[in-house]
Amino acid sequence: MAGYRDFAFFYDLLMKNADYESRFGYIIGLLAENGIGEGILLDMACGTGTLSKMFAQKGFDVVGIDASEEMLSRAQEKKLEESFDALFLCQKMEELDMFGTVDAAVCTLDSLNHVTEKEKIREIFRRVALFMNDNGLFIFDVNTLYKHRRVLENNAFVFDTENVFCVWQNTLLEDNETTQINLDIFEGDEEEEDVYIRYSEEFFERGYELDFLKKTLENYRFEVVGIYDDMTKEPVREDSERAVFVCKKHGTQFV
């Protein structure tokens, strides 16, 4: 993910509506249903470490990776402030390199959509398989093509908090799969009233055919246990905005 530099400092504030508690409970339920209640858990694209903290407090040995040094800096601060145990590493998902194997891996809030090349998606799945124990579980979500084409499309969204104002503008590119996202963040100056400091970010998200993701996972010994509409156990609909994949690893991956 090329962006998320200045945005890292406002991320938690602007993501309050993400309802991490509910998402954490949902993922814990999926893990438990598949026999995983403890062990080493990899939190991919962990951001500022909110879910990493929850998994650690639940008893998992957590390793969080993220490509953004700024995001990980906030995660480390959170770790010290809130006294939880997790190892944070600065790594791109397609360059995942672990000291050993894990029992589970999670990747939430459409982080995989920020990877806009199919070859990198394949490499991410290959590396997750390489560092996952037999019968381990890989849970991730993606924004659907429907969301890119019908919801994000060429729309703009506004986030307004007490001291921060953010304009989120989307542009659907000609491939009809990739969305260019531009953020303009305005933070109130603490010393001068009615004065704002402006920060800007630009990044891209790509929607993928769910069948492409499923077939790629199967190539790396993942059984796709289910593909669900977000935060449910219901099948994905044509108008689902987010799909959740639950995948079980079988066998040893050598390549």
mmCIF file of C-alpha atoms in Angstrom, residues 53-241:
data_model
loop_
_atom_site.group_PDB
_atom_site.id
_atom_site.type_symbol
_atom_site.label_atom_id
_atom_site.label_comp_id
_atom_site.label_asym_id
_atom_site.label_seq_id
_atom_site.Cartn_x
_atom_site.Cartn_y
_atom_site.Cartn_z
ATOM 1 C CA LYS A 53 -4.754 -5.989 20.544
ATOM 2 C CA MET A 54 -8.094 -7.802 20.737
ATOM 3 C CA PHE A 55 -6.622 -11.088 19.513
ATOM 4 C CA ALA A 56 -3.746 -10.774 21.976
ATOM 5 C CA GLN A 57 -6.129 -10.104 24.859
ATOM 6 C CA LYS A 58 -8.070 -13.209 23.805
ATOM 7 C CA GLY A 59 -4.921 -15.289 24.337
ATOM 8 C CA PHE A 60 -3.450 -15.598 20.849
ATOM 9 C CA ASP A 61 0.258 -15.067 20.200
ATOM 10 C CA VAL A 62 -0.048 -12.245 17.684
ATOM 11 C CA VAL A 63 2.276 -11.213 14.879
ATOM 12 C CA GLY A 64 1.092 -8.100 13.045
ATOM 13 C CA ILE A 65 2.539 -7.008 9.720
ATOM 14 C CA ASP A 66 1.977 -3.812 7.772
ATOM 15 C CA ALA A 67 3.807 -2.008 4.961
ATOM 16 C CA SER A 68 3.330 1.402 6.596
ATOM 17 C CA GLU A 69 5.935 2.460 9.142
ATOM 18 C CA GLU A 70 3.572 5.204 10.289
ATOM 19 C CA MET A 71 0.752 2.738 10.950
ATOM 20 C CA LEU A 72 3.096 0.460 12.883
ATOM 21 C CA SER A 73 4.373 3.399 14.907
ATOM 22 C CA ARG A 74 0.813 3.989 16.104
ATOM 23 C CA ALA A 75 0.444 0.253 16.786
ATOM 24 C CA GLN A 76 3.578 0.271 18.942
ATOM 25 C CA GLU A 77 2.325 3.304 20.844
ATOM 26 C CA LYS A 78 -0.989 1.527 21.419
ATOM 27 C CA LYS A 79 0.854 -1.580 22.601
ATOM 28 C CA LEU A 80 2.728 0.435 25.234
ATOM 29 C CA GLU A 81 -0.282 2.496 26.291
ATOM 30 C CA GLU A 82 -2.689 -0.453 26.581
ATOM 31 C CA SER A 83 -0.236 -3.135 27.732
ATOM 32 C CA PHE A 84 -0.816 -6.025 25.354
ATOM 33 C CA ASP A 85 1.717 -8.408 23.849
ATOM 34 C CA ALA A 86 2.215 -8.543 20.069
ATOM 35 C CA LEU A 87 5.118 -8.559 17.641
ATOM 36 C CA PHE A 88 4.845 -5.945 14.881
ATOM 37 C CA LEU A 89 6.871 -6.261 11.670
ATOM 38 C CA CYS A 90 7.135 -3.857 8.744
ATOM 39 C CA GLN A 91 6.452 -6.072 5.723
ATOM 40 C CA LYS A 92 4.435 -5.967 2.558
ATOM 41 C CA MET A 93 2.007 -8.872 2.387
ATOM 42 C CA GLU A 94 3.576 -10.168 -0.826
ATOM 43 C CA GLU A 95 6.967 -10.175 0.945
ATOM 44 C CA LEU A 96 5.767 -12.026 4.048
ATOM 45 C CA ASP A 97 8.699 -13.719 5.778
ATOM 46 C CA MET A 98 8.113 -15.420 9.133
ATOM 47 C CA PHE A 99 10.437 -17.043 11.669
ATOM 48 C CA GLY A 100 8.104 -20.054 11.847
ATOM 49 C CA THR A 101 4.586 -21.152 11.034
ATOM 50 C CA VAL A 102 1.230 -19.830 12.253
ATOM 51 C CA ASP A 103 -2.076 -21.423 13.188
ATOM 52 C CA ALA A 104 -4.264 -18.698 11.712
ATOM 53 C CA ALA A 105 -4.040 -15.589 9.558
ATOM 54 C CA VAL A 106 -6.541 -12.765 9.191
ATOM 55 C CA CYS A 107 -6.675 -9.841 6.787
ATOM 56 C CA THR A 108 -9.565 -7.443 7.307
ATOM 57 C CA LEU A 109 -11.218 -4.255 6.068
ATOM 58 C CA ASP A 110 -10.493 -4.798 2.346
ATOM 59 C CA SER A 111 -6.721 -4.642 2.787
ATOM 60 C CA LEU A 112 -6.216 -7.125 -0.056
ATOM 61 C CA ASN A 113 -8.043 -4.745 -2.414
ATOM 62 C CA HIS A 114 -5.111 -2.362 -2.014
ATOM 63 C CA VAL A 115 -3.013 -4.922 -3.891
ATOM 64 C CA THR A 116 -3.840 -4.095 -7.501
ATOM 65 C CA GLU A 117 -1.818 -6.773 -9.352
ATOM 66 C CA LYS A 118 -3.002 -10.375 -9.692
ATOM 67 C CA GLU A 119 0.546 -11.721 -9.514
ATOM 68 C CA LYS A 120 0.986 -10.101 -6.103
ATOM 69 C CA ILE A 121 -2.292 -11.611 -4.908
ATOM 70 C CA ARG A 122 -0.984 -15.019 -5.981
ATOM 71 C CA GLU A 123 2.274 -14.389 -4.141
ATOM 72 C CA ILE A 124 0.439 -13.351 -0.978
ATOM 73 C CA PHE A 125 -1.595 -16.550 -0.980
ATOM 74 C CA ARG A 126 1.529 -18.600 -1.686
ATOM 75 C CA ARG A 127 3.389 -17.063 1.246
ATOM 76 C CA VAL A 128 0.468 -17.406 3.649
ATOM 77 C CA ALA A 129 0.302 -21.093 2.712
ATOM 78 C CA LEU A 130 4.058 -21.461 3.122
ATOM 79 C CA PHE A 131 4.006 -20.150 6.686
ATOM 80 C CA MET A 132 0.770 -21.810 7.836
ATOM 81 C CA ASN A 133 0.425 -25.054 9.736
ATOM 82 C CA ASP A 134 -1.620 -27.911 8.345
ATOM 83 C CA ASN A 135 -5.320 -27.331 9.177
ATOM 84 C CA GLY A 136 -4.578 -23.673 9.846
ATOM 85 C CA LEU A 137 -7.204 -21.093 8.940
ATOM 86 C CA PHE A 138 -6.947 -18.047 6.672
ATOM 87 C CA ILE A 139 -9.787 -15.513 6.995
ATOM 88 C CA PHE A 140 -9.929 -12.376 4.880
ATOM 89 C CA ASP A 141 -12.445 -9.986 3.386
ATOM 90 C CA VAL A 142 -12.539 -8.064 0.114
ATOM 91 C CA ASN A 143 -14.652 -5.294 -1.310
ATOM 92 C CA THR A 144 -16.610 -6.767 -4.211
ATOM 93 C CA LEU A 145 -16.672 -5.622 -7.804
ATOM 94 C CA TYR A 146 -20.268 -4.576 -7.158
ATOM 95 C CA LYS A 147 -19.064 -2.147 -4.490
ATOM 96 C CA HIS A 148 -16.385 -0.715 -6.758
ATOM 97 C CA ARG A 149 -18.777 -0.272 -9.676
ATOM 98 C CA ARG A 150 -21.971 0.762 -7.888
ATOM 99 C CA VAL A 151 -21.046 2.211 -4.485
ATOM 100 C CA LEU A 152 -17.539 3.665 -4.620
ATOM 101 C CA GLU A 153 -17.625 4.383 -8.360
ATOM 102 C CA ASN A 154 -17.141 8.152 -8.909
ATOM 103 C CA ASN A 155 -18.638 9.178 -5.599
ATOM 104 C CA ALA A 156 -17.325 11.349 -2.790
ATOM 105 C CA PHE A 157 -17.757 10.858 0.946
ATOM 106 C CA VAL A 158 -17.268 13.281 3.826
ATOM 107 C CA PHE A 159 -16.128 12.494 7.371
ATOM 108 C CA ASP A 160 -16.608 15.311 9.848
ATOM 109 C CA THR A 161 -15.352 15.079 13.438
ATOM 110 C CA GLU A 162 -14.784 17.716 16.089
ATOM 111 C CA ASN A 163 -11.343 18.746 14.879
ATOM 112 C CA VAL A 164 -10.810 16.822 11.627
ATOM 113 C CA PHE A 165 -12.617 17.108 8.304
ATOM 114 C CA CYS A 166 -11.939 14.540 5.548
ATOM 115 C CA VAL A 167 -13.115 14.447 1.929
ATOM 116 C CA TRP A 168 -12.822 10.999 0.317
ATOM 117 C CA GLN A 169 -13.118 11.103 -3.493
ATOM 118 C CA ASN A 170 -13.273 8.008 -5.708
ATOM 119 C CA THR A 171 -12.628 7.635 -9.432
ATOM 120 C CA LEU A 172 -13.414 4.324 -11.145
ATOM 121 C CA LEU A 173 -10.741 3.747 -13.783
ATOM 122 C CA GLU A 174 -11.259 2.489 -17.329
ATOM 123 C CA ASP A 175 -10.651 -1.168 -16.420
ATOM 124 C CA ASN A 176 -13.934 -1.024 -14.439
ATOM 125 C CA GLU A 177 -12.176 -2.804 -11.553
ATOM 126 C CA THR A 178 -9.770 -0.289 -10.039
ATOM 127 C CA THR A 179 -10.726 2.742 -7.982
ATOM 128 C CA GLN A 180 -8.430 5.698 -7.474
ATOM 129 C CA ILE A 181 -8.962 7.166 -4.003
ATOM 130 C CA ASN A 182 -7.949 10.689 -3.048
ATOM 131 C CA LEU A 183 -8.136 11.905 0.534
ATOM 132 C CA ASP A 184 -8.005 15.521 1.641
ATOM 133 C CA ILE A 185 -7.755 15.807 5.415
ATOM 134 C CA PHE A 186 -8.117 19.115 7.217
ATOM 135 C CA GLU A 187 -7.016 19.310 10.860
ATOM 136 C CA GLY A 188 -7.850 22.305 13.035
ATOM 137 C CA ASP A 189 -4.861 24.276 14.250
ATOM 138 C CA GLU A 190 -4.613 24.076 18.041
ATOM 139 C CA GLU A 191 -3.270 27.613 18.339
ATOM 140 C CA GLU A 192 -5.234 29.569 15.738
ATOM 141 C CA GLU A 193 -9.005 29.424 15.526
ATOM 142 C CA ASP A 194 -10.518 28.884 12.056
ATOM 143 C CA VAL A 195 -7.144 27.753 10.687
ATOM 144 C CA TYR A 196 -6.788 24.228 9.259
ATOM 145 C CA ILE A 197 -3.756 22.206 8.159
ATOM 146 C CA ARG A 198 -4.307 20.168 4.992
ATOM 147 C CA TYR A 199 -2.941 16.682 4.330
ATOM 148 C CA SER A 200 -3.448 14.673 1.126
ATOM 149 C CA GLU A 201 -3.190 10.962 0.283
ATOM 150 C CA GLU A 202 -3.712 8.976 -2.903
ATOM 151 C CA PHE A 203 -4.008 5.212 -3.252
ATOM 152 C CA PHE A 204 -5.811 2.579 -5.328
ATOM 153 C CA GLU A 205 -8.101 -0.376 -4.679
ATOM 154 C CA ARG A 206 -8.952 -3.166 -7.097
ATOM 155 C CA GLY A 207 -11.957 -5.450 -7.073
ATOM 156 C CA TYR A 208 -11.409 -9.101 -7.960
ATOM 157 C CA GLU A 209 -13.702 -11.801 -9.278
ATOM 158 C CA LEU A 210 -14.443 -14.080 -6.337
ATOM 159 C CA ASP A 211 -13.863 -17.125 -8.542
ATOM 160 C CA PHE A 212 -10.321 -15.926 -9.311
ATOM 161 C CA LEU A 213 -9.576 -15.661 -5.592
ATOM 162 C CA LYS A 214 -11.086 -19.092 -4.895
ATOM 163 C CA LYS A 215 -9.138 -20.853 -7.645
ATOM 164 C CA THR A 216 -5.896 -19.163 -6.637
ATOM 165 C CA LEU A 217 -6.361 -20.244 -3.025
ATOM 166 C CA GLU A 218 -7.012 -23.821 -4.124
ATOM 167 C CA ASN A 219 -3.751 -23.793 -6.088
ATOM 168 C CA TYR A 220 -1.945 -23.325 -2.756
ATOM 169 C CA ARG A 221 -3.713 -26.109 -0.854
ATOM 170 C CA PHE A 222 -6.435 -23.958 0.683
ATOM 171 C CA GLU A 223 -9.918 -25.410 0.932
ATOM 172 C CA VAL A 224 -12.420 -22.553 0.757
ATOM 173 C CA VAL A 225 -14.777 -23.510 3.569
ATOM 174 C CA GLY A 226 -17.106 -20.602 2.887
ATOM 175 C CA ILE A 227 -17.541 -17.262 1.126
ATOM 176 C CA TYR A 228 -19.961 -15.147 3.115
ATOM 177 C CA ASP A 229 -21.723 -11.839 2.930
ATOM 178 C CA ASP A 230 -19.953 -9.518 5.371
ATOM 179 C CA MET A 231 -20.488 -10.253 9.096
ATOM 180 C CA THR A 232 -22.887 -13.122 8.362
ATOM 181 C CA LYS A 233 -22.890 -16.823 7.500
ATOM 182 C CA GLU A 234 -25.114 -16.105 4.486
ATOM 183 C CA PRO A 235 -23.884 -16.663 0.907
ATOM 184 C CA VAL A 236 -22.606 -13.675 -1.040
ATOM 185 C CA ARG A 237 -25.357 -11.915 -3.003
ATOM 186 C CA GLU A 238 -25.086 -10.068 -6.302
ATOM 187 C CA ASP A 239 -25.275 -6.791 -4.377
ATOM 188 C CA SER A 240 -22.971 -7.779 -1.500
ATOM 189 C CA GLU A 241 -20.440 -5.037 -0.876
#
